[in-house]
Amino acid sequence: MADWYTTFANSGVGTTITKQLGLPRPVELRRYEPGQPLLPGPVVVGSAGQGRLRDTVTAVLRDAGVTVQSPVTADGGTDGEKLGAVVLDATGLTGPADLAGAHDFLAPALERLRSSGRVLVLADPPAAAGSPARAAARQAVDGLVRSIAKELRGGSTANAVFVPEGAEESLAAPLRFFLSGRSAYVDGQLLTLSAADVPANPDEEKPLAGKVAVVTGAARGIGAAIAEVLSRDGAHVVAVDVPAAGEQLARVANAIGGTAVALDITAEDAGPRLVQQLVARHGGVDVVVHNAGITRDKLLVNMDAARWNSVMAVNLQAQLDITQALLDAEGALKPGARIVCVSSQSGIAGNRGQTNYAASKAGVIGMVRAWAPEFAERDATINAVAPGFIVTEMTAKMPFGTREIGSRINSLQQGGLPVDVAETIAWLSQPASAGVNGQTVRVCGQSLLGA
């Protein structure tokens, strides 16, 4: 499904009407298509402070076929060509005075940013600053990036990656993701990397070739989109959903050449049964996407135990149980395994009438954070995505006013699509994303609700 207002606002008649009435006109976002270049224009790379990543960034971009310009060119330039992206290396900040360099580089560069452009700021983690002045300068990047994201127009986004010393080799995959069309609906986000063994020369077209991926809740909506994107990227997908959704599940699995497994993930033996099948038929699993989720909304004072317990069972306890079963069974998780858990913006910001749902999705974030060290010891990763307002058949049934408000209160002024969530999950599932662990990435267009 598409965001009807975005489609209308960009049509011939819609453009005229929205201009006359002074209505917002969200643009159609640049989304990933296989074979497309990383960026539709050149990149300018600059620094603030004693940056240590500029050469690394330049090398990755040139390997991807991107033209890299100097900051001098960004200030006016000679040919006036619009920029596909702006990358600021802000590592090495020692105090607030160094932040002037960020302003001096970004202000002229942003004026040349094209529609659906990308802004990416790289910095050292504030937690490892060692002094109040350094911590202040590094934390300032947070406010800088979130504010830039709210100032950009035309479908452009701004994000930041904190890169500790020693984690430089982990940067290539996040750099490509945040600059590509895969991150179309990821805006105003901050990610912290860790040191990891990253494979050299990853396959950009089929990064999951030869991998086995499990997706729960795969029969429809976001789950079906996840299955499709993982398959497109080369994985054999084991699509899981409740027996009642068996017919639709089979259609999804057949369309991508995958395997359908009808399973109630809340059953006491669901984890062992799934593990047994994965080991017997596939020799284990490389990627597990915990997508299955339900809502049973009521104000807390009116909520019965059945509503509370069912949401907790599907959204949180099943993820815990199945993941633990995979960890306990020898050979179930293949080397370099990836677990991706679907949380929600509601788990970060809360939502009226969704105390059970919000609590369960916040619990997912806590689970991911707590398990990250154990997964790192196994050379594996566990992360979460937190979707915002995503246009699906379910949201189409909402009251018109509620639906429109929900889809517009973000910096991109539109609802996301299931493929936006799927692209982020597929990126976290790649072998090259080994340096991303214990993180939660919001796919919400920089929603104005929550952190």
GROMACS .gro file of N, CA and C in nm, residues 17 31 76 95 181 201 288 320 336 367 385 408:
model
   36
   17ILE      N    1  -0.321   2.198  -0.631
   17ILE     CA    2  -0.411   2.220  -0.518
   17ILE      C    3  -0.333   2.246  -0.389
   31ARG      N    4   1.386   0.526  -0.272
   31ARG     CA    5   1.398   0.394  -0.212
   31ARG      C    6   1.486   0.304  -0.297
   76GLY      N    7   2.984   2.689  -0.297
   76GLY     CA    8   2.965   2.754  -0.427
   76GLY      C    9   2.993   2.660  -0.541
   95GLY      N   10   3.627   1.998   2.247
   95GLY     CA   11   3.548   2.090   2.327
   95GLY      C   12   3.450   2.166   2.240
  181GLY      N   13   1.927   0.426  -0.067
  181GLY     CA   14   1.782   0.430  -0.064
  181GLY      C   15   1.722   0.333   0.036
  201ASN      N   16   3.511  -0.726   0.106
  201ASN     CA   17   3.445  -0.734  -0.024
  201ASN      C   18   3.308  -0.803  -0.020
  288VAL      N   19   1.742  -1.463   1.221
  288VAL     CA   20   1.610  -1.481   1.282
  288VAL      C   21   1.548  -1.343   1.301
  320LEU      N   22   1.180  -1.410   2.368
  320LEU     CA   23   1.274  -1.460   2.468
  320LEU      C   24   1.290  -1.612   2.459
  336GLY      N   25   2.831  -1.628   1.301
  336GLY     CA   26   2.794  -1.497   1.248
  336GLY      C   27   2.645  -1.474   1.241
  367MET      N   28   1.564  -0.643   2.626
  367MET     CA   29   1.613  -0.777   2.597
  367MET      C   30   1.733  -0.772   2.503
  385VAL      N   31   1.457  -0.314   1.556
  385VAL     CA   32   1.405  -0.201   1.480
  385VAL      C   33   1.276  -0.157   1.548
  408ARG      N   34   0.157   1.204   0.947
  408ARG     CA   35   0.217   1.334   0.914
  408ARG      C   36   0.310   1.389   1.022
   0.00000   0.00000   0.00000
